[in-house]
mmCIF file of C-alpha atoms in Angstrom:
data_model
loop_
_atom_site.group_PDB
_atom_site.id
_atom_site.type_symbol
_atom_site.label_atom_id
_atom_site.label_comp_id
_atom_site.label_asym_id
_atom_site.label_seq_id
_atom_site.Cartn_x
_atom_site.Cartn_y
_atom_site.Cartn_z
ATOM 1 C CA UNK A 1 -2.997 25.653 15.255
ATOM 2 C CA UNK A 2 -2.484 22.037 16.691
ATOM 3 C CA UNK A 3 -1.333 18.932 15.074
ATOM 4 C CA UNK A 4 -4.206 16.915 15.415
ATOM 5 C CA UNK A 5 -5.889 19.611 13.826
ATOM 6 C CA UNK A 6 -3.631 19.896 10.805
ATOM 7 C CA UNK A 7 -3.876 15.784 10.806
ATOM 8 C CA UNK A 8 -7.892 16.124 10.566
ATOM 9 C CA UNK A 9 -7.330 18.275 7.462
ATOM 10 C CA UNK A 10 -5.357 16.372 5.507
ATOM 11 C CA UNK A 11 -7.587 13.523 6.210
ATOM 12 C CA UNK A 12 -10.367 14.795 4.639
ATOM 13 C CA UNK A 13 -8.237 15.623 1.422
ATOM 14 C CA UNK A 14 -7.021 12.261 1.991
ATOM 15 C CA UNK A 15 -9.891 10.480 2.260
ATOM 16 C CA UNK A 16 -11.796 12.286 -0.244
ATOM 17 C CA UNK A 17 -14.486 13.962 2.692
ATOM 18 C CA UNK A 18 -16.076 14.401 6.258
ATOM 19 C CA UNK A 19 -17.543 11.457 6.627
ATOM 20 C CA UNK A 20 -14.578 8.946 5.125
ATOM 21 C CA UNK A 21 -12.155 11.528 7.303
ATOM 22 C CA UNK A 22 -14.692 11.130 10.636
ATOM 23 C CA UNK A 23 -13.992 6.986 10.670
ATOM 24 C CA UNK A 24 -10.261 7.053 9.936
ATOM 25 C CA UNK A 25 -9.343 10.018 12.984
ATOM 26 C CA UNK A 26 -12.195 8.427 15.601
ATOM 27 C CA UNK A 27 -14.551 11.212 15.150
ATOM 28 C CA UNK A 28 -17.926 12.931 14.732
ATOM 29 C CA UNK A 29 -18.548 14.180 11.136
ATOM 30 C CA UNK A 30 -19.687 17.437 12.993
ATOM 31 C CA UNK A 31 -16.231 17.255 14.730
ATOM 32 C CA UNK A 32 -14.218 16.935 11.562
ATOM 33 C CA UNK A 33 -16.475 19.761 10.081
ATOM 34 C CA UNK A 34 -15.728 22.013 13.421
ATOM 35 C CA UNK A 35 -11.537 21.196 13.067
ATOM 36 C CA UNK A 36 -11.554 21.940 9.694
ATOM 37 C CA UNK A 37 -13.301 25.727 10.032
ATOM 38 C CA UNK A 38 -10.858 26.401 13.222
ATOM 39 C CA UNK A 39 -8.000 25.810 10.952
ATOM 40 C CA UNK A 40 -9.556 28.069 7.978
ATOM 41 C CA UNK A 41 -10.487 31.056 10.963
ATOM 42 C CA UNK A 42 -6.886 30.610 12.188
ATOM 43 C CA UNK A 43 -5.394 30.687 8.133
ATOM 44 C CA UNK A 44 -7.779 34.172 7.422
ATOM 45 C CA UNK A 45 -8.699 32.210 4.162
ATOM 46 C CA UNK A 46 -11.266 28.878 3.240
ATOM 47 C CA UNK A 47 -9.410 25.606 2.428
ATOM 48 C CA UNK A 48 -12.178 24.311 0.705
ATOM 49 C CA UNK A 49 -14.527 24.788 -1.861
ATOM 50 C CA UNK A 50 -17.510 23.699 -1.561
ATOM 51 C CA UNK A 51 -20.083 22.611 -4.112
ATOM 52 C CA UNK A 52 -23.243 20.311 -3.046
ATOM 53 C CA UNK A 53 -21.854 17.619 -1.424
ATOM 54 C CA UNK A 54 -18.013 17.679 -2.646
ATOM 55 C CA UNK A 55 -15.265 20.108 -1.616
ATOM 56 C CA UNK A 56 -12.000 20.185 -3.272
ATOM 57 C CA UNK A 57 -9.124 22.631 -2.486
ATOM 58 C CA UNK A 58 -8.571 25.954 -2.816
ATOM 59 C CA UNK A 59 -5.096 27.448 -3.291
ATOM 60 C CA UNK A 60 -4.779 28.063 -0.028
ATOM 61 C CA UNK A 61 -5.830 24.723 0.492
ATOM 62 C CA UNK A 62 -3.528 23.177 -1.447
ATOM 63 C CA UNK A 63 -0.562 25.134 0.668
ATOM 64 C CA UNK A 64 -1.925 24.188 3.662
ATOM 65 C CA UNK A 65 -1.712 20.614 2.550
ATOM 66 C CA UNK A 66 1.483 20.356 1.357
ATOM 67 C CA UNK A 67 2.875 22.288 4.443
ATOM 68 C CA UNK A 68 0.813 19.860 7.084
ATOM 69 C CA UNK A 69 2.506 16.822 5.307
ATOM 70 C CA UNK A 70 6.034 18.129 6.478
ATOM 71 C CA UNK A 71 5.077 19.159 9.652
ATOM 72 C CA UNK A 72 3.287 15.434 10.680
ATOM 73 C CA UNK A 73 6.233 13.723 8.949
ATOM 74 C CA UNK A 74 8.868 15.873 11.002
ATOM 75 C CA UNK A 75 6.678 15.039 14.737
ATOM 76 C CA UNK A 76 6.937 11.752 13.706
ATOM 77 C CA UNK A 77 10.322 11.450 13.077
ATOM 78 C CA UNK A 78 11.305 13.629 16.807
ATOM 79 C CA UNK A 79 9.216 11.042 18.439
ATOM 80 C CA UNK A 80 11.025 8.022 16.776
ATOM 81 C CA UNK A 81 14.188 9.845 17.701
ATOM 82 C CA UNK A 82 13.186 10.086 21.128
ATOM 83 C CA UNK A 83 12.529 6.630 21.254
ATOM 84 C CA UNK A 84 15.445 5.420 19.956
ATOM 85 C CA UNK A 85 17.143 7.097 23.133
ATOM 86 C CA UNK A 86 16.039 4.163 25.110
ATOM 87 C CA UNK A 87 16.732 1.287 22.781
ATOM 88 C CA UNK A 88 14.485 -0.899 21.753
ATOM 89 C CA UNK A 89 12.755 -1.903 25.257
ATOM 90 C CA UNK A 90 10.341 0.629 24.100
ATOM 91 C CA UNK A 91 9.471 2.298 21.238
ATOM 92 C CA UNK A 92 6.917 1.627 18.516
ATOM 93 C CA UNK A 93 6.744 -0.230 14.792
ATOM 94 C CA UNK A 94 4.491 1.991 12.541
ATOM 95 C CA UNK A 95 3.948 -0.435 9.250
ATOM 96 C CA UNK A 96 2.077 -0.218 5.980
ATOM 97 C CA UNK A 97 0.930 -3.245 4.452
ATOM 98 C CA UNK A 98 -1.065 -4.492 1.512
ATOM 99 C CA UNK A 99 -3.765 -7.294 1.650
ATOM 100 C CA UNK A 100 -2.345 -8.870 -1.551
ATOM 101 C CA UNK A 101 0.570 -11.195 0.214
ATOM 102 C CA UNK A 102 1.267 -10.309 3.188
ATOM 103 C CA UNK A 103 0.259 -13.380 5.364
ATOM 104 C CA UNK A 104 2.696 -14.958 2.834
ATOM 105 C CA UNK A 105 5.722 -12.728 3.067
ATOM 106 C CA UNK A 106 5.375 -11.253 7.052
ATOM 107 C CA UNK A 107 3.239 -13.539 9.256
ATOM 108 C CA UNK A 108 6.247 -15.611 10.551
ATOM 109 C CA UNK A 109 8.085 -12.514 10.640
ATOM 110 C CA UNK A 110 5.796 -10.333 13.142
ATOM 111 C CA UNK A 111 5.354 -13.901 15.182
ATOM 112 C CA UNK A 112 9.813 -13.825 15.621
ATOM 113 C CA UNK A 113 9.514 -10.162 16.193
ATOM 114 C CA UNK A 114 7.409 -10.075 19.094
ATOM 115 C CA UNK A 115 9.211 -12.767 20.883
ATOM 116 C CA UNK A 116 12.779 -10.789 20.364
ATOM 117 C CA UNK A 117 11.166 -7.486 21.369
ATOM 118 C CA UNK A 118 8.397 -8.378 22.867
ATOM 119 C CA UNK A 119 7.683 -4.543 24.672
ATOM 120 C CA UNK A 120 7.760 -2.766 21.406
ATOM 121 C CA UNK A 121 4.166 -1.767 19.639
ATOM 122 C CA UNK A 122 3.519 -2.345 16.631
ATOM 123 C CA UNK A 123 0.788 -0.494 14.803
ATOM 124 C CA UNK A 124 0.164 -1.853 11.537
ATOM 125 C CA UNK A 125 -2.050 -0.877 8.261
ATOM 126 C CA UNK A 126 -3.424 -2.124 5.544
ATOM 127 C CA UNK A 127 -3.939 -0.491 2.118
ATOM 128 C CA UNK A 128 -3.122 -0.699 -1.631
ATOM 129 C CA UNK A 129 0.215 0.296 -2.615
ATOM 130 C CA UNK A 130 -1.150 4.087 -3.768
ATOM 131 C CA UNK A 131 -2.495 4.615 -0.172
ATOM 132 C CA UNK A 132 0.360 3.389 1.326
ATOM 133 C CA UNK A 133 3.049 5.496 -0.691
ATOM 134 C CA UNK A 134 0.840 8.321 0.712
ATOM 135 C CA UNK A 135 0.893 7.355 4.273
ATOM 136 C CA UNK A 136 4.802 6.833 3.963
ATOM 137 C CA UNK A 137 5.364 10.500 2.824
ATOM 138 C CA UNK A 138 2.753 11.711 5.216
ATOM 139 C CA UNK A 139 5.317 10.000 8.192
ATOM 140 C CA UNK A 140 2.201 7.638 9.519
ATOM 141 C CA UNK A 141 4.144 5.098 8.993
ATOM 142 C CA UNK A 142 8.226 3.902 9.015
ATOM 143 C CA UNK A 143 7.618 1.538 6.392
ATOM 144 C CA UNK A 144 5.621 0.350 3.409
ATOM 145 C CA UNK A 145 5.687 -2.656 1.647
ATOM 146 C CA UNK A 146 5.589 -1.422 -1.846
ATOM 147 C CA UNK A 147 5.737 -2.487 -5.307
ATOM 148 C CA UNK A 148 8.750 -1.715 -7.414
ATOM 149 C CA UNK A 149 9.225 0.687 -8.838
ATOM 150 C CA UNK A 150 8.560 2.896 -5.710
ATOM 151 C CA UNK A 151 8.521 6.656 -5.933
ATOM 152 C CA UNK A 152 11.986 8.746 -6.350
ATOM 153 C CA UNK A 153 11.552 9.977 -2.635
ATOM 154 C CA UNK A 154 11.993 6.683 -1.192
ATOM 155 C CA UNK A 155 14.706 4.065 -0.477
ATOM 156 C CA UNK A 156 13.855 0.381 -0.465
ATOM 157 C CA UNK A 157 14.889 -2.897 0.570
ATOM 158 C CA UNK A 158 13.773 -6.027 -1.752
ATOM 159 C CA UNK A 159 11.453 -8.533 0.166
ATOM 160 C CA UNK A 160 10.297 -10.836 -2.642
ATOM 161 C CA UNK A 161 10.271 -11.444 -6.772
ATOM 162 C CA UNK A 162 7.412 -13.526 -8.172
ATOM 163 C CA UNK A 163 6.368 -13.921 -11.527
ATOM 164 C CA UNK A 164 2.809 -13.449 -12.141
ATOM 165 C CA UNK A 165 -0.063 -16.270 -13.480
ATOM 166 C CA UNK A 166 -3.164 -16.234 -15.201
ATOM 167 C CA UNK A 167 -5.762 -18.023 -13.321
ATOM 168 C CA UNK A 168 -8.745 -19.292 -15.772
ATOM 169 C CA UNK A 169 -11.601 -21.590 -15.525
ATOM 170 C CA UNK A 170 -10.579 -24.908 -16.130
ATOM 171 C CA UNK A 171 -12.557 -25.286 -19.206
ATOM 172 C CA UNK A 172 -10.881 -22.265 -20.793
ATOM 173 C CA UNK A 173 -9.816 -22.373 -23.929
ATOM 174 C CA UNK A 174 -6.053 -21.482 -22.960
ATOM 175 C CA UNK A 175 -6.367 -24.083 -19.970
ATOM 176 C CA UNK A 176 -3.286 -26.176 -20.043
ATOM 177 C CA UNK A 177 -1.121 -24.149 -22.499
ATOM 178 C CA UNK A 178 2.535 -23.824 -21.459
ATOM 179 C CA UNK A 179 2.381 -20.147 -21.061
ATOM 180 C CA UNK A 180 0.290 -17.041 -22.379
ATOM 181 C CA UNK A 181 0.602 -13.595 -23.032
ATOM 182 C CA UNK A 182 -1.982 -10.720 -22.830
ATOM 183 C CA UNK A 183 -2.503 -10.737 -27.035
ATOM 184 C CA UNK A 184 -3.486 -14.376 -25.868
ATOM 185 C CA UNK A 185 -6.434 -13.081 -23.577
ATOM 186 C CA UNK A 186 -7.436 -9.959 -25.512
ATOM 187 C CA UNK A 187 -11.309 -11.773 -25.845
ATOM 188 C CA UNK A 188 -11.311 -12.885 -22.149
ATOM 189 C CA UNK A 189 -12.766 -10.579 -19.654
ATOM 190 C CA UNK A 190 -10.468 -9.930 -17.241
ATOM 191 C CA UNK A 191 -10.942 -9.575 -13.144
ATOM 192 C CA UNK A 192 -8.761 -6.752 -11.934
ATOM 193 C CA UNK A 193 -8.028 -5.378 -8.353
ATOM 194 C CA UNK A 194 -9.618 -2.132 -6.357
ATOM 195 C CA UNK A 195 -8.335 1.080 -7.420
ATOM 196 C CA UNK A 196 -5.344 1.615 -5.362
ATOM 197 C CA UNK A 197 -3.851 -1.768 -6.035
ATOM 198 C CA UNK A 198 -0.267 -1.406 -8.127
ATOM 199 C CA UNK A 199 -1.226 -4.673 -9.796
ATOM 200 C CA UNK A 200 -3.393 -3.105 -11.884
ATOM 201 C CA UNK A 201 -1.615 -0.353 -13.687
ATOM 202 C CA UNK A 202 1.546 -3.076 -14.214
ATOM 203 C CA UNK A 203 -1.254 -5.356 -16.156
ATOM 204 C CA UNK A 204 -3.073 -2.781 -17.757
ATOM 205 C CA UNK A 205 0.031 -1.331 -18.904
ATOM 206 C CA UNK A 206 1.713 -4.798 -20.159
ATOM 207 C CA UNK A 207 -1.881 -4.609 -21.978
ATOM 208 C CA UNK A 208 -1.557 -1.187 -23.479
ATOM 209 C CA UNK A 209 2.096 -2.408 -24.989
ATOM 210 C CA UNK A 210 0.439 -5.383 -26.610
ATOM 211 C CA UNK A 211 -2.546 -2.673 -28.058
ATOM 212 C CA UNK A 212 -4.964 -4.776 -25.965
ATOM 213 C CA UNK A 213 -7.446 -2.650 -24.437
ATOM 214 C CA UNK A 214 -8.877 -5.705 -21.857
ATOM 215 C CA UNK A 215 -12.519 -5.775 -20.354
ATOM 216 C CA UNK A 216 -13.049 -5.310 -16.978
ATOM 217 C CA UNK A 217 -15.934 -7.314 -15.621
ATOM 218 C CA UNK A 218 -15.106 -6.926 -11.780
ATOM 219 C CA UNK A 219 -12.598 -6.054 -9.354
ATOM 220 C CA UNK A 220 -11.968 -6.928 -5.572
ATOM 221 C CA UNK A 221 -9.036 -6.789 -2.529
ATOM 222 C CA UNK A 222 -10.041 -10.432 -1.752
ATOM 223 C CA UNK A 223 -7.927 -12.790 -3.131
ATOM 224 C CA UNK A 224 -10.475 -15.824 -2.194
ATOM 225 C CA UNK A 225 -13.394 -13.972 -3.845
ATOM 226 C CA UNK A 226 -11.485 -13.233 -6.555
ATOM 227 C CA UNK A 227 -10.417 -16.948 -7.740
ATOM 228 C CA UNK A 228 -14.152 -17.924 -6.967
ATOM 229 C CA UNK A 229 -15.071 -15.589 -9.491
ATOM 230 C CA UNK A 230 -12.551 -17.325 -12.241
ATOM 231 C CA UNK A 231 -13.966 -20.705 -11.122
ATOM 232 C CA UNK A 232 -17.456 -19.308 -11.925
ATOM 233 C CA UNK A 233 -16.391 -18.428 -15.284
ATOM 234 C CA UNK A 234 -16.988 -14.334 -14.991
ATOM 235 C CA UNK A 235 -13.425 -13.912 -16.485
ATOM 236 C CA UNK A 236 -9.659 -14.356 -16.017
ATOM 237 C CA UNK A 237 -7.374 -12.805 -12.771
ATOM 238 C CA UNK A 238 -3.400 -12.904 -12.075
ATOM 239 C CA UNK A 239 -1.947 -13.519 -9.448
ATOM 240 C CA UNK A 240 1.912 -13.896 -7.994
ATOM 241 C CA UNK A 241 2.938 -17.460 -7.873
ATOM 242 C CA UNK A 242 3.070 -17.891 -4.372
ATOM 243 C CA UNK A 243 -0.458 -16.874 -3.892
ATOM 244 C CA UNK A 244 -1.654 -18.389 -7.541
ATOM 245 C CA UNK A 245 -0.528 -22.269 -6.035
ATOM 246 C CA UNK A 246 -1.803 -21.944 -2.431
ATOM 247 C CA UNK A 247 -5.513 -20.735 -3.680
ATOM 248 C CA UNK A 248 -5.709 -23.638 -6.521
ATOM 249 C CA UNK A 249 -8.495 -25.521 -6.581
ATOM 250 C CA UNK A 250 -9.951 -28.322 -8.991
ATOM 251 C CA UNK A 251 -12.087 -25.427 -10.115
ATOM 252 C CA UNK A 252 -9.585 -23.505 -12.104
ATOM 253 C CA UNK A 253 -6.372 -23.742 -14.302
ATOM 254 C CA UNK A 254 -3.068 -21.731 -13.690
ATOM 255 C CA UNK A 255 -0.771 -20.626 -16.844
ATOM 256 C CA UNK A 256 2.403 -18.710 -16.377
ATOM 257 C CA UNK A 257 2.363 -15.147 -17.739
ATOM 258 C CA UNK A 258 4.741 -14.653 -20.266
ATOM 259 C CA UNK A 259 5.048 -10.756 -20.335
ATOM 260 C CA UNK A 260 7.918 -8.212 -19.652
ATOM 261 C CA UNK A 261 7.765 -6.016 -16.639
ATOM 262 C CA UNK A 262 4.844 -7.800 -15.161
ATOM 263 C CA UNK A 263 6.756 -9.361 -11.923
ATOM 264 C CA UNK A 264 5.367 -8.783 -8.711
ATOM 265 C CA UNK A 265 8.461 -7.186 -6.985
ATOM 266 C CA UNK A 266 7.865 -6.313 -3.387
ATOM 267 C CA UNK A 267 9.814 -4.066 -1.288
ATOM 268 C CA UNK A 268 10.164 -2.802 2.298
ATOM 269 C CA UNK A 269 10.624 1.193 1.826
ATOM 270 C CA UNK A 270 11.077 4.245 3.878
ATOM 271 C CA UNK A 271 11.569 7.957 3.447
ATOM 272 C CA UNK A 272 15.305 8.836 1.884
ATOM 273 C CA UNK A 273 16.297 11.513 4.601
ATOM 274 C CA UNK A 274 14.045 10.948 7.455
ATOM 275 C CA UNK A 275 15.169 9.311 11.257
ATOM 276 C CA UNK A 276 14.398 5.922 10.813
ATOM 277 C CA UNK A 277 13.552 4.592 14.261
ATOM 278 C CA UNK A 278 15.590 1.833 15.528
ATOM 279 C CA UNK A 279 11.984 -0.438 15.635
ATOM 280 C CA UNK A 280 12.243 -0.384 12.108
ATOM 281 C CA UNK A 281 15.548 -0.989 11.394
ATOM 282 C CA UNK A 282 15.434 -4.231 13.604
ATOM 283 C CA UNK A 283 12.427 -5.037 11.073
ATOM 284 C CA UNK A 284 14.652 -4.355 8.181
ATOM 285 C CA UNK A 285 17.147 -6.673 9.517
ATOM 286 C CA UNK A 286 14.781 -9.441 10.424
ATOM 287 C CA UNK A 287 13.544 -9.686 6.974
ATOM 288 C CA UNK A 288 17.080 -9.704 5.559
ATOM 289 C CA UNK A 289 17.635 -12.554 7.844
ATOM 290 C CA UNK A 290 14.441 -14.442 7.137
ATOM 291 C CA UNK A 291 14.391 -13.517 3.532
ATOM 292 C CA UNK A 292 18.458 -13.470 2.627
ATOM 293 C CA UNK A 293 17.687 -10.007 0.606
ATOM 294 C CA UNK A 294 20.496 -7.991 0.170
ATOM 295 C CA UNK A 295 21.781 -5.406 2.869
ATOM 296 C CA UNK A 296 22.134 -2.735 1.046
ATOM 297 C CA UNK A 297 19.056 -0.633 0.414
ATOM 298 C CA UNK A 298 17.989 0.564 -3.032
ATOM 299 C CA UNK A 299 16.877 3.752 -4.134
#
């Protein structure tokens, strides 16, 4: 039993299957197939069951998972510790991101980082907050950027608080009001993010607390696409503030949201008791400098 085995595996529970599993580790779907049956000869036992075209896990499976999740996230952490030996003229930045904000919030920041430690690598992803929190506790990467709250298992480090707005047509009905809350929209379709994003369940449940049940009529990661959509009139979107005033155009209105627990609260996290390399923690300290967040971390 190797690691990159073990790390094929629990990218096709991951992912949801070969094929997904085959782009994200570089490799054939035959390949992926192959790893996954090595691991099962070497266990005595399948991992999978498998019905037509879907698997899902056996008990076994479900073991094996949860046991390869330690065992990536503790060779991670002895190769960050090794790393750290030599300081940060070498080493390597493993970061999570999601698409929603980011050029915002960490653009200047990885410019500045690169010139102070210019022979460090930094290997960066992008995915909703969901994925992310799952890459975290896997140990692929360091760091996450996360919306609060973040899961129990994690400490965190506030980046950024921004209250969220409604962006409408312009010849909405609500266009120009002072502010609006979701019993407000309850007859305007809405346009949410991909699953995955944490935006959604903080609208839908800001929704569910004002007993609106909102209509979906699309969803999408791109924030461009989804204010052209508003300005076509499919429906009504939300985003931060930040992001709201740098996409206007004269094609749509922007209304402050006037709901509790709706802010869109981003934060840097890592796992509570794992070696956080020293790559990271110049990251952390960089966007305390930049961003004049707090030192301490929260958890």
């Amino acid at each position: 039993m190797n690691l990159r085995t073990l790390r094929t595996f629990v990218e096709v529970v991951r992912q949801g299957g070969f094929s997904q599993a085959a782009e994200v580790v570089s490799l054939t779907q035959s390949s992926v197939s192959k790893a996954v049956r090595t691991l099962e000869d070497e266990l005595g036992t399948p991992l999978f069951n498998r019905i037509g075209h879907k698997s899902e896990l056996t008990a076994a499976g479900e073991i094996t998972y949860r046991r390869a999740l330690v065992l990536l996230a503790e060779r991670s952490d002895l190769v960050a510790e090794i790393d750290d030996l030599l300081g940060l003229k070498r080493g390597v930045l493993r970061i999570g991101l999601p698409p929603v904000g980011s050029g915002e919030l960490f653009a200047a920041m990885f410019a500045l980082y690169r010139r102070r430690y210019p022979d460090i690598e930094i290997q960066l992803i992008e995915h909703g907050s969901k994925k992310l929190a799952q890459c975290l506790q896997a140990g692929q990467v360091d760091l996450a950027a996360l919306l609060v709250p973040v899961e129990g298992e994690f400490e965190y480090q506030d980046v950024r608080v921004e209250p969220l707005m409604v962006v409408m047509p312009m010849d909405h009905p609500l266009a120009g009001r002072a502010q609006v809350n979701f019993s407000d929209l309850a007859d305007s379709p809405f346009i949410l993010y991909e699953a995955g994003f944490a935006l959604n369940p903080i609208i839908l449940n800001a929704c569910e607390r004002r007993g609106v049940v909102p209509r979906v009529t699309a969803r999408s990661a791109q924030i461009d696409f989804i204010v052209d959509l508003v300005s076509a009139g499919l429906g009504v979107a939300f985003l931060p503030q930040m992001l709201a005033h740098k996409h206007l155009h004269p094609g749509i209105a922007l209304t402050p949201l006037n709901e509790p627990r709706t802010d869109w609260h981003i934060a840097l996290a890592w796992r509570r008791h794992a070696h956080l390399p020293q790559a990271a923690r110049a990251w952390l300290e960089l966007a305390r400098e930049m961003g004049n967040v707090p030192a301490a971390a929260n958890g």
